[in-house]
Amino acid sequence: MDEIAIKVSHVSKVYRLYDKPTLRFKEAFSISKKQYHKDFHALNDISFEVKKGEMLGIIGKNGAGKSTVLKIITGVLTPTAGTVEINGKISALLELGAGFNPEYNGIQNAYLSGTMMGFSEAEMDEKLEGILKFADIGDFIHQPVKTYSSGMFARLAFAVAISVDPDILIIDEALSVGDVFFQAKCYKRMEELKNSGKTVLFVTHDMGSVMKYCKRCIIINDGQLYAEGPTKEMIDLYKKILVGQAPDASVLEGHMNGGAPEGQSLEKASHASGGTGSISDTDSSCWKDYMLINPNHENYGDGRAVIESFGIFDEEGMITNTIYKMTEFTIRMKVRFNARIQNPIFAFSIKDLKGNEISGTNTVIEKVETGVAEAGETAEISFTQKMILQGGQQLLSLGCTGYEQDELVVYHRLYDICCIQVISDKTTVGFCDMDSRVHYRRDNLHG
Ligand SMILES: Nc1ncnc2c1ncn2[C@@H]1O[C@H](COP(=O)(O)OP(=O)(O)OP(=O)(O)O)[C@@H](O)[C@H]1O
């Protein structure tokens, strides 16, 4: 255990779920010991290790069980079965402000957190200056934390968590609420901790950060350890989970232990397990079923043409919402014409989450003749380009329009229909990365 910071062995967490709150009492007082609950396995027999000095990423869909694992490691929750061994002092940033007293001010809460982590008042006196400097929230530090914005909460919580000089730092999504400068400061501090031999456990939905900071990742899916390995491989697998194309864990195990059966690729293994696969053999009308659709998208038009399906495909032809920066990707849509339309225009645009239009094009700009579409026909349109946008989330809009008597007519538009998550381990200035090649030469004047 010398080299291991955290060892999680066969951990399960089972919750009892009752259809109605009253059933809990009925069960407690049942003379016949009748059970009224259903068992829900939030975690099911999970085992993994984190080495000292490692920064391990934990990824998985909403509700997969990531926070539950962290809470069990930090002792906030007790496991139903299994054990956790910890080698070192843990500092954890779980839910924002968890452990803070809303009526206390920032300083009082810093002392409260320190006490809970086992520091004396004198030790916290020494740490306070560092905490205040890192949090950098000015006079708000004297206000009750119930008046804080979520960003201020994050600043104080992170400042306390890192200032106590932990051996193991555990972070659950908490950084996403801070502004970008604060996030950069936190990531820098996390790297410093890692470089000084500390262990960091990091849960996030931001694949760019995982890519940048973690060499190794585990994927938790439906309460189980689905896979563990190098970050890039894990992100690729996670992309498949998100669109329901992931191979069975058992197929994967064969692959991870030295290749898929009979030399199958993971893609083929996915077919074997009932998943779909690459673009070429996927029915276009199903594409949209694999995309993560924005429930708040806008859908309008006169219906003479309808975008029946669409998808985003990576350079390997896999349908996905996640694209690596500087790789080629394709946006495809399938359109059905319900009337005769002359020269329909097909378009896409990409916006950031603030609504700024970042890029986009259409068949007129690209000088593609679309001709006359007859009622009852369908068409497939694809736009292929290199992803040069910065890492982060963008929203995709699609449209089919046309000009009739010089008036723009909207046949069908799907505004902000789905998200494109761009993964990048480098952020340049502005909206896009021009992929600059940098040369540097130094002339040595002193011979
Ligand atoms: N107290 C509880 N009682 C019953 N079920 C619970 C309880 N706490 C969590 N769960 C369930 O356990 C599962 C795992 O939850 P957990 O918070 O660990 O997921 P997560 O992977 O961290 O998700 P997210 O990415 O949304 O934060 C979820 O289905 C959740 O609804």
Coordinates of C-alpha atoms and ligand atoms in Angstrom, one line a residue:
M1 CA 0.0 0.0 0.0
D2 CA 3.1 2.2 0.1
E3 CA 2.7 3.4 -3.5
I4 CA -1.1 3.5 -3.3
A5 CA -3.0 6.5 -2.1
I6 CA -6.5 5.1 -2.4
K7 CA -7.6 1.5 -2.7
V8 CA -11.3 0.9 -3.3
S9 CA -12.2 -2.8 -3.0
H10 CA -15.6 -4.3 -4.1
V11 CA -17.5 -1.3 -2.9
S12 CA -21.3 -1.3 -3.3
K13 CA -23.9 1.3 -2.2
V14 CA -27.5 0.2 -2.1
Y15 CA -30.3 2.6 -1.4
R16 CA -33.8 1.5 -0.4
L17 CA -36.4 3.1 -2.6
Y18 CA -40.0 3.4 -1.5
D19 CA -42.8 4.3 -3.8
K20 CA -44.4 6.5 -1.0
P21 CA -42.7 7.9 2.1
T22 CA -45.4 6.2 4.3
L23 CA -44.2 2.8 3.1
R24 CA -40.9 3.3 5.0
F25 CA -42.8 3.4 8.3
K26 CA -45.1 0.6 7.3
E27 CA -42.0 -1.5 6.7
A28 CA -40.3 -0.5 9.9
F29 CA -43.3 -1.5 11.9
S30 CA -44.4 -4.5 9.9
I31 CA -44.9 -7.5 12.3
S32 CA -44.5 -10.0 9.4
K33 CA -41.3 -8.2 8.3
K34 CA -42.9 -7.5 4.9
Q35 CA -40.6 -5.5 2.7
Y36 CA -42.0 -2.4 0.9
H37 CA -38.8 -1.2 -0.7
K38 CA -36.9 -1.8 -3.9
D39 CA -33.1 -2.0 -3.7
F40 CA -31.3 0.5 -6.0
H41 CA -27.6 -0.2 -6.6
A42 CA -26.0 3.3 -6.9
L43 CA -22.6 1.4 -6.9
N44 CA -22.2 -2.2 -7.7
D45 CA -18.9 -4.0 -6.7
I46 CA -16.5 -1.2 -7.7
S47 CA -12.7 -1.7 -7.3
F48 CA -9.8 0.5 -8.4
E49 CA -6.6 2.0 -7.1
V50 CA -5.1 5.5 -7.3
K51 CA -1.3 5.7 -7.1
K52 CA 0.4 8.3 -5.0
G53 CA 1.2 11.4 -7.1
E54 CA -1.4 10.4 -9.7
M55 CA -4.2 12.7 -11.0
L56 CA -7.0 10.4 -11.9
G57 CA -10.1 11.5 -13.8
I58 CA -13.5 9.9 -13.1
I59 CA -16.0 10.3 -15.9
G60 CA -19.5 9.0 -16.5
K61 CA -23.0 10.1 -17.4
N62 CA -25.3 12.0 -14.9
G63 CA -26.3 9.6 -12.2
A64 CA -23.6 7.1 -13.0
G65 CA -22.3 7.0 -9.4
K66 CA -19.2 9.3 -9.5
S67 CA -20.2 11.5 -6.6
T68 CA -21.2 8.4 -4.6
V69 CA -17.7 7.0 -5.0
L70 CA -16.1 10.2 -3.9
K71 CA -18.4 10.5 -0.9
I72 CA -17.5 7.0 0.2
I73 CA -13.8 7.7 -0.2
T74 CA -14.1 10.8 1.9
G75 CA -16.2 9.1 4.5
V76 CA -19.3 11.2 4.0
L77 CA -21.2 8.0 3.0
T78 CA -20.6 4.5 4.3
P79 CA -20.6 1.7 1.7
T80 CA -23.2 -1.1 1.9
A81 CA -20.4 -3.5 1.1
G82 CA -16.6 -3.3 0.4
T83 CA -13.8 -1.4 1.8
V84 CA -11.8 1.8 1.1
E85 CA -8.2 2.2 2.3
I86 CA -6.7 5.7 2.3
N87 CA -3.0 6.5 2.6
G88 CA -2.7 10.2 3.5
K89 CA -4.7 13.3 4.6
I90 CA -7.7 14.0 2.3
S91 CA -9.1 17.4 1.5
A92 CA -12.3 17.3 -0.6
L93 CA -14.4 19.7 -2.5
L94 CA -17.7 17.9 -3.0
E95 CA -21.0 19.7 -3.4
L96 CA -20.5 23.4 -3.3
G97 CA -20.5 24.8 0.2
A98 CA -21.1 21.4 1.8
G99 CA -19.9 21.6 5.3
F100 CA -20.3 25.4 5.4
N101 CA -22.6 27.1 7.9
P102 CA -24.7 29.6 5.9
E103 CA -25.0 32.0 8.8
Y104 CA -21.2 32.1 9.4
N105 CA -19.0 34.5 7.4
G106 CA -16.2 33.3 5.1
I107 CA -13.5 33.4 7.8
Q108 CA -15.6 31.6 10.4
N109 CA -16.4 28.9 7.7
A110 CA -12.7 28.6 6.9
Y111 CA -12.0 27.8 10.6
L112 CA -15.0 25.5 10.7
S113 CA -13.8 23.5 7.7
G114 CA -10.2 23.4 9.1
T115 CA -11.5 22.1 12.5
M116 CA -13.5 19.4 10.6
M117 CA -10.3 18.3 8.9
G118 CA -8.5 18.1 12.2
F119 CA -6.6 21.3 12.4
S120 CA -6.2 23.4 15.5
E121 CA -7.2 27.0 15.7
A122 CA -3.5 28.0 15.9
E123 CA -2.8 26.0 12.7
M124 CA -5.7 27.6 10.9
D125 CA -4.4 31.1 12.1
E126 CA -1.3 30.3 10.1
K127 CA -3.2 29.2 7.0
L128 CA -5.7 32.0 7.0
E129 CA -3.7 34.5 5.0
G130 CA -3.1 32.0 2.2
I131 CA -6.8 31.2 2.1
L132 CA -7.9 34.9 1.9
K133 CA -5.3 35.5 -0.8
F134 CA -6.4 32.6 -2.9
A135 CA -10.1 33.2 -2.4
D136 CA -9.7 36.9 -3.3
I137 CA -13.3 37.9 -2.6
G138 CA -12.5 41.2 -0.8
D139 CA -14.8 42.3 1.9
F140 CA -17.3 39.6 1.2
I141 CA -15.1 37.4 3.4
H142 CA -16.8 39.2 6.4
Q143 CA -20.3 38.5 5.1
P144 CA -22.4 35.4 5.9
V145 CA -21.8 32.9 3.1
K146 CA -25.6 32.6 2.5
T147 CA -25.1 35.9 0.6
Y148 CA -22.4 34.5 -1.6
S149 CA -22.8 33.9 -5.3
S150 CA -21.9 30.3 -6.5
G151 CA -18.6 31.7 -7.8
M152 CA -17.7 33.2 -4.4
F153 CA -18.6 29.9 -2.7
A154 CA -16.3 28.0 -5.1
R155 CA -13.5 30.5 -4.5
L156 CA -13.7 30.1 -0.7
A157 CA -14.2 26.3 -0.8
F158 CA -11.3 25.7 -3.1
A159 CA -9.0 28.1 -1.2
V160 CA -9.8 26.2 2.0
A161 CA -9.4 22.8 0.3
I162 CA -6.0 23.5 -1.1
S163 CA -4.5 25.6 1.7
V164 CA -4.7 22.8 4.2
D165 CA -1.9 21.1 2.3
P166 CA -3.6 17.7 1.7
D167 CA -1.9 14.5 0.5
I168 CA -5.0 13.7 -1.5
L169 CA -7.2 16.4 -3.1
I170 CA -10.7 15.3 -4.3
I171 CA -12.7 17.6 -6.5
D172 CA -16.2 17.0 -7.7
E173 CA -17.3 19.3 -10.5
A174 CA -16.8 22.3 -8.2
L175 CA -14.7 24.3 -10.5
S176 CA -17.2 24.7 -13.2
V177 CA -19.0 27.5 -11.4
G178 CA -16.0 29.8 -11.0
D179 CA -15.0 32.3 -13.7
V180 CA -12.3 31.3 -16.2
F181 CA -9.4 33.1 -14.4
F182 CA -10.2 31.5 -11.1
Q183 CA -10.5 28.1 -12.8
A184 CA -7.1 28.7 -14.4
K185 CA -5.7 29.5 -11.0
C186 CA -7.2 26.4 -9.5
Y187 CA -5.9 24.1 -12.3
K188 CA -2.5 25.6 -11.8
R189 CA -2.6 24.9 -8.1
M190 CA -3.8 21.4 -8.8
E191 CA -0.8 20.8 -11.1
E192 CA 1.5 22.2 -8.5
L193 CA 0.0 19.8 -6.0
K194 CA 0.4 16.9 -8.4
N195 CA 4.0 17.8 -9.2
S196 CA 4.8 17.9 -5.5
G197 CA 3.7 14.2 -5.3
K198 CA 0.2 14.8 -4.1
T199 CA -2.7 12.7 -5.4
V200 CA -5.7 14.3 -7.1
L201 CA -9.0 12.7 -7.8
F202 CA -11.0 14.7 -10.3
V203 CA -14.7 14.3 -11.3
T204 CA -15.8 16.4 -14.2
H205 CA -18.0 16.5 -17.3
D206 CA -15.4 18.8 -19.0
M207 CA -13.5 16.4 -21.2
G208 CA -11.0 19.1 -22.1
S209 CA -9.8 19.4 -18.5
V210 CA -9.6 15.6 -18.1
M211 CA -7.6 15.4 -21.3
K212 CA -5.3 18.2 -20.2
Y213 CA -4.7 17.1 -16.6
C214 CA -5.2 13.4 -16.2
K215 CA -3.1 10.7 -17.8
R216 CA -5.4 8.0 -16.6
C217 CA -9.2 7.8 -16.2
I218 CA -11.9 5.5 -15.0
I219 CA -15.4 5.4 -16.4
I220 CA -18.3 4.7 -14.1
N221 CA -21.4 3.6 -15.9
D222 CA -24.7 2.5 -14.2
G223 CA -22.9 2.1 -10.9
Q224 CA -20.2 -0.1 -12.2
L225 CA -16.6 0.4 -13.1
Y226 CA -17.0 0.2 -16.9
A227 CA -13.3 0.7 -17.9
E228 CA -10.0 2.2 -16.8
G229 CA -7.0 3.3 -18.9
P230 CA -5.3 6.1 -20.7
T231 CA -7.5 9.3 -20.8
K232 CA -7.8 9.5 -24.6
E233 CA -9.0 5.9 -24.9
M234 CA -11.4 6.5 -22.0
I235 CA -12.9 9.6 -23.6
D236 CA -13.4 7.8 -26.9
L237 CA -15.2 5.0 -25.0
Y238 CA -17.3 7.6 -23.1
K239 CA -18.3 9.2 -26.4
K240 CA -19.7 5.8 -27.3
I241 CA -21.5 5.4 -24.0
L242 CA -23.2 8.8 -24.6
V243 CA -24.6 7.7 -27.9
G244 CA -25.5 4.2 -26.8
Q245 CA -22.8 2.5 -28.9
A246 CA -20.6 1.3 -26.2
P247 CA -19.6 -2.4 -26.2
D248 CA -20.6 -4.6 -23.3
A249 CA -18.2 -4.4 -20.4
S250 CA -17.4 -8.1 -20.9
V251 CA -16.4 -7.5 -24.6
L252 CA -14.3 -4.6 -23.5
E253 CA -12.6 -6.6 -20.9
G254 CA -11.4 -9.0 -23.6
H255 CA -10.1 -6.0 -25.6
M256 CA -8.4 -4.3 -22.7
N257 CA -6.7 -7.5 -21.8
G258 CA -5.0 -7.9 -25.1
G259 CA -7.4 -7.3 -27.9
A260 CA -11.0 -8.0 -28.9
P261 CA -11.9 -11.6 -29.7
E262 CA -10.4 -12.8 -33.0
G263 CA -8.8 -9.5 -33.7
Q264 CA -12.1 -7.6 -33.8
S265 CA -11.9 -3.8 -33.4
L266 CA -13.9 -2.2 -30.6
E267 CA -16.2 -0.9 -33.3
K268 CA -16.9 -4.4 -34.5
A269 CA -17.2 -5.6 -30.9
S270 CA -19.9 -3.0 -30.5
H271 CA -21.8 -4.5 -33.4
A272 CA -21.5 -7.9 -31.8
S273 CA -23.1 -6.5 -28.7
G274 CA -26.0 -5.0 -30.5
G275 CA -24.7 -1.5 -30.8
T276 CA -24.8 0.3 -34.1
G277 CA -21.5 1.6 -35.3
S278 CA -20.1 3.6 -38.1
I279 CA -21.8 6.1 -40.3
S280 CA -21.8 3.9 -43.4
D281 CA -24.1 1.2 -42.0
T282 CA -26.3 3.3 -39.8
D283 CA -29.8 4.0 -41.1
S284 CA -29.9 7.8 -41.5
S285 CA -33.4 8.1 -40.0
C286 CA -31.9 6.8 -36.7
W287 CA -29.0 9.3 -36.6
K288 CA -30.8 11.8 -34.3
D289 CA -31.6 9.1 -31.8
Y290 CA -27.8 9.0 -31.0
M291 CA -27.4 12.7 -30.5
L292 CA -27.9 14.5 -27.2
I293 CA -30.8 16.8 -28.1
N294 CA -31.3 20.1 -26.4
P295 CA -34.8 20.0 -24.8
N296 CA -35.1 23.8 -25.3
H297 CA -34.4 23.9 -29.0
E298 CA -36.6 25.9 -31.3
N299 CA -38.4 24.1 -34.1
Y300 CA -40.3 26.0 -36.8
G301 CA -41.0 26.4 -40.5
D302 CA -43.8 26.0 -43.0
G303 CA -43.2 22.3 -43.3
R304 CA -42.8 22.1 -47.0
A305 CA -39.4 20.5 -46.3
V306 CA -38.6 18.8 -43.0
I307 CA -35.3 17.9 -41.5
E308 CA -36.1 14.3 -40.5
S309 CA -32.8 13.4 -39.1
F310 CA -29.3 14.7 -38.5
G311 CA -26.0 13.7 -36.9
I312 CA -22.5 14.8 -36.1
F313 CA -19.8 12.3 -37.1
D314 CA -16.2 12.2 -36.1
E315 CA -13.3 11.5 -38.5
E316 CA -13.7 7.8 -37.9
G317 CA -17.3 8.0 -38.9
M318 CA -18.7 7.5 -35.5
I319 CA -21.8 9.4 -34.6
T320 CA -21.1 11.6 -31.6
N321 CA -21.6 15.0 -29.9
T322 CA -17.9 15.1 -29.0
I323 CA -15.2 16.2 -31.4
Y324 CA -11.4 16.6 -30.8
K325 CA -10.1 20.0 -31.9
M326 CA -8.2 19.9 -35.2
T327 CA -9.9 16.8 -36.4
E328 CA -12.3 16.6 -39.3
F329 CA -15.9 16.1 -38.6
T330 CA -19.1 16.0 -40.6
I331 CA -22.6 17.4 -40.0
R332 CA -25.2 15.4 -41.9
M333 CA -28.9 16.0 -42.3
K334 CA -31.7 14.1 -44.0
V335 CA -34.5 16.2 -45.4
R336 CA -37.9 15.1 -46.7
F337 CA -39.7 17.4 -49.2
N338 CA -43.4 17.7 -48.9
A339 CA -43.8 20.0 -51.8
R340 CA -41.9 20.9 -55.0
I341 CA -39.1 23.3 -54.0
Q342 CA -36.6 25.1 -56.3
N343 CA -33.1 25.4 -55.1
P344 CA -33.5 24.6 -51.4
I345 CA -30.7 26.0 -49.2
F346 CA -29.3 23.8 -46.5
A347 CA -27.4 25.4 -43.7
F348 CA -25.8 24.9 -40.3
S349 CA -24.5 27.4 -37.7
I350 CA -22.6 27.0 -34.5
K351 CA -23.1 29.3 -31.5
D352 CA -21.4 29.6 -28.2
L353 CA -23.5 29.2 -25.0
K354 CA -23.9 33.0 -24.8
G355 CA -25.6 32.9 -28.2
N356 CA -22.7 34.4 -30.2
E357 CA -22.7 33.0 -33.7
I358 CA -19.3 31.6 -34.2
S359 CA -19.3 29.8 -37.5
G360 CA -21.6 28.3 -40.1
T361 CA -22.2 28.0 -43.8
N362 CA -24.8 27.0 -46.4
T363 CA -25.1 25.4 -49.8
V364 CA -25.4 28.9 -51.5
I365 CA -22.2 30.2 -49.9
E366 CA -20.5 27.0 -50.8
K367 CA -21.9 27.2 -54.4
V368 CA -23.6 23.9 -54.3
E369 CA -26.4 23.6 -56.8
T370 CA -29.4 21.8 -55.2
G371 CA -31.8 21.9 -58.2
V372 CA -35.5 21.1 -58.0
A373 CA -36.7 18.8 -55.3
E374 CA -40.0 17.1 -55.9
A375 CA -42.7 16.3 -53.3
G376 CA -42.0 12.9 -51.7
E377 CA -38.3 13.0 -52.3
T378 CA -35.6 12.9 -49.7
A379 CA -32.1 14.3 -49.7
E380 CA -29.0 13.9 -47.6
I381 CA -26.6 16.8 -47.2
S382 CA -23.3 16.7 -45.4
F383 CA -20.8 19.4 -44.4
T384 CA -17.3 18.2 -43.7
Q385 CA -14.7 20.5 -42.1
K386 CA -11.9 20.7 -39.6
M387 CA -12.9 21.6 -36.0
I388 CA -10.9 24.7 -35.2
L389 CA -13.2 26.0 -32.4
Q390 CA -11.8 26.2 -28.8
G391 CA -12.5 23.4 -26.4
G392 CA -15.9 23.7 -24.7
Q393 CA -19.5 23.4 -25.6
Q394 CA -21.2 24.9 -28.6
L395 CA -24.8 24.7 -29.9
L396 CA -25.6 23.5 -33.4
S397 CA -28.5 24.9 -35.5
L398 CA -29.7 23.4 -38.8
G399 CA -31.9 24.8 -41.4
C400 CA -33.6 24.3 -44.8
T401 CA -34.7 27.5 -46.4
G402 CA -35.1 29.0 -49.9
Y403 CA -35.9 32.2 -51.8
E404 CA -39.3 32.7 -53.4
Q405 CA -40.0 36.0 -55.2
D406 CA -36.8 37.3 -53.5
E407 CA -38.2 36.5 -50.0
L408 CA -36.5 34.2 -47.7
V409 CA -38.8 31.3 -46.8
V410 CA -38.1 29.0 -43.9
Y411 CA -39.1 25.4 -44.6
H412 CA -37.7 24.0 -41.4
R413 CA -35.3 25.3 -38.8
L414 CA -33.9 23.5 -35.7
Y415 CA -32.3 26.2 -33.6
D416 CA -29.8 25.1 -31.0
I417 CA -30.8 21.6 -31.6
C418 CA -27.8 19.9 -30.0
C419 CA -24.5 20.5 -28.3
I420 CA -21.1 20.0 -29.9
Q421 CA -18.5 19.4 -27.2
V422 CA -15.0 20.2 -28.4
I423 CA -12.2 18.5 -26.6
S424 CA -8.9 20.3 -26.6
D425 CA -5.9 20.4 -24.3
K426 CA -4.8 23.9 -25.4
T427 CA -6.8 27.1 -25.5
T428 CA -5.6 29.9 -27.7
V429 CA -7.0 33.4 -27.8
G430 CA -10.5 34.0 -29.2
F431 CA -13.1 31.7 -30.7
C432 CA -10.9 29.6 -32.8
D433 CA -7.4 28.1 -32.9
M434 CA -5.6 28.9 -36.1
D435 CA -3.2 26.0 -35.5
S436 CA -0.2 28.3 -35.5
R437 CA 3.2 26.7 -36.1
V438 CA 5.7 28.5 -34.0
H439 CA 9.5 28.7 -34.8
Y440 CA 11.9 30.2 -32.4
R441 CA 15.6 30.8 -33.1
R442 CA 18.0 32.4 -30.7
D443 CA 21.3 33.7 -32.0
N444 CA 24.1 33.3 -29.5
L445 CA 26.0 36.6 -29.8
H446 CA 28.6 35.6 -27.2
G447 CA 30.0 32.8 -29.4
Ligands
LIG1 N1 -29.8 9.3 -1.0 C1 -30.1 8.7 -2.1 N2 -31.2 7.9 -2.2 C2 -31.4 7.2 -3.3 N3 -30.7 7.3 -4.5 C3 -29.6 8.1 -4.4 C4 -29.3 8.8 -3.3 N4 -28.2 9.6 -3.6 C5 -27.9 9.3 -4.9 N5 -28.7 8.4 -5.4 C6 -28.7 7.8 -6.7 O1 -27.5 7.2 -7.0 C7 -27.1 7.3 -8.3 C8 -25.7 7.8 -8.4 O2 -25.7 9.2 -8.0 P1 -24.4 10.1 -8.1 O3 -24.7 11.4 -7.5 O4 -23.2 9.3 -7.5 O5 -24.2 10.2 -9.6 P2 -23.1 11.1 -10.4 O6 -22.4 10.2 -11.4 O7 -22.2 11.9 -9.5 O8 -24.0 12.1 -11.3 P3 -23.8 13.6 -11.7 O9 -22.8 13.6 -12.9 O10 -25.2 13.9 -12.2 O11 -23.4 14.4 -10.6 C9 -28.1 8.3 -9.0 O12 -29.1 7.4 -9.7 C10 -28.8 8.9 -7.8 O13 -30.2 9.2 -8.1

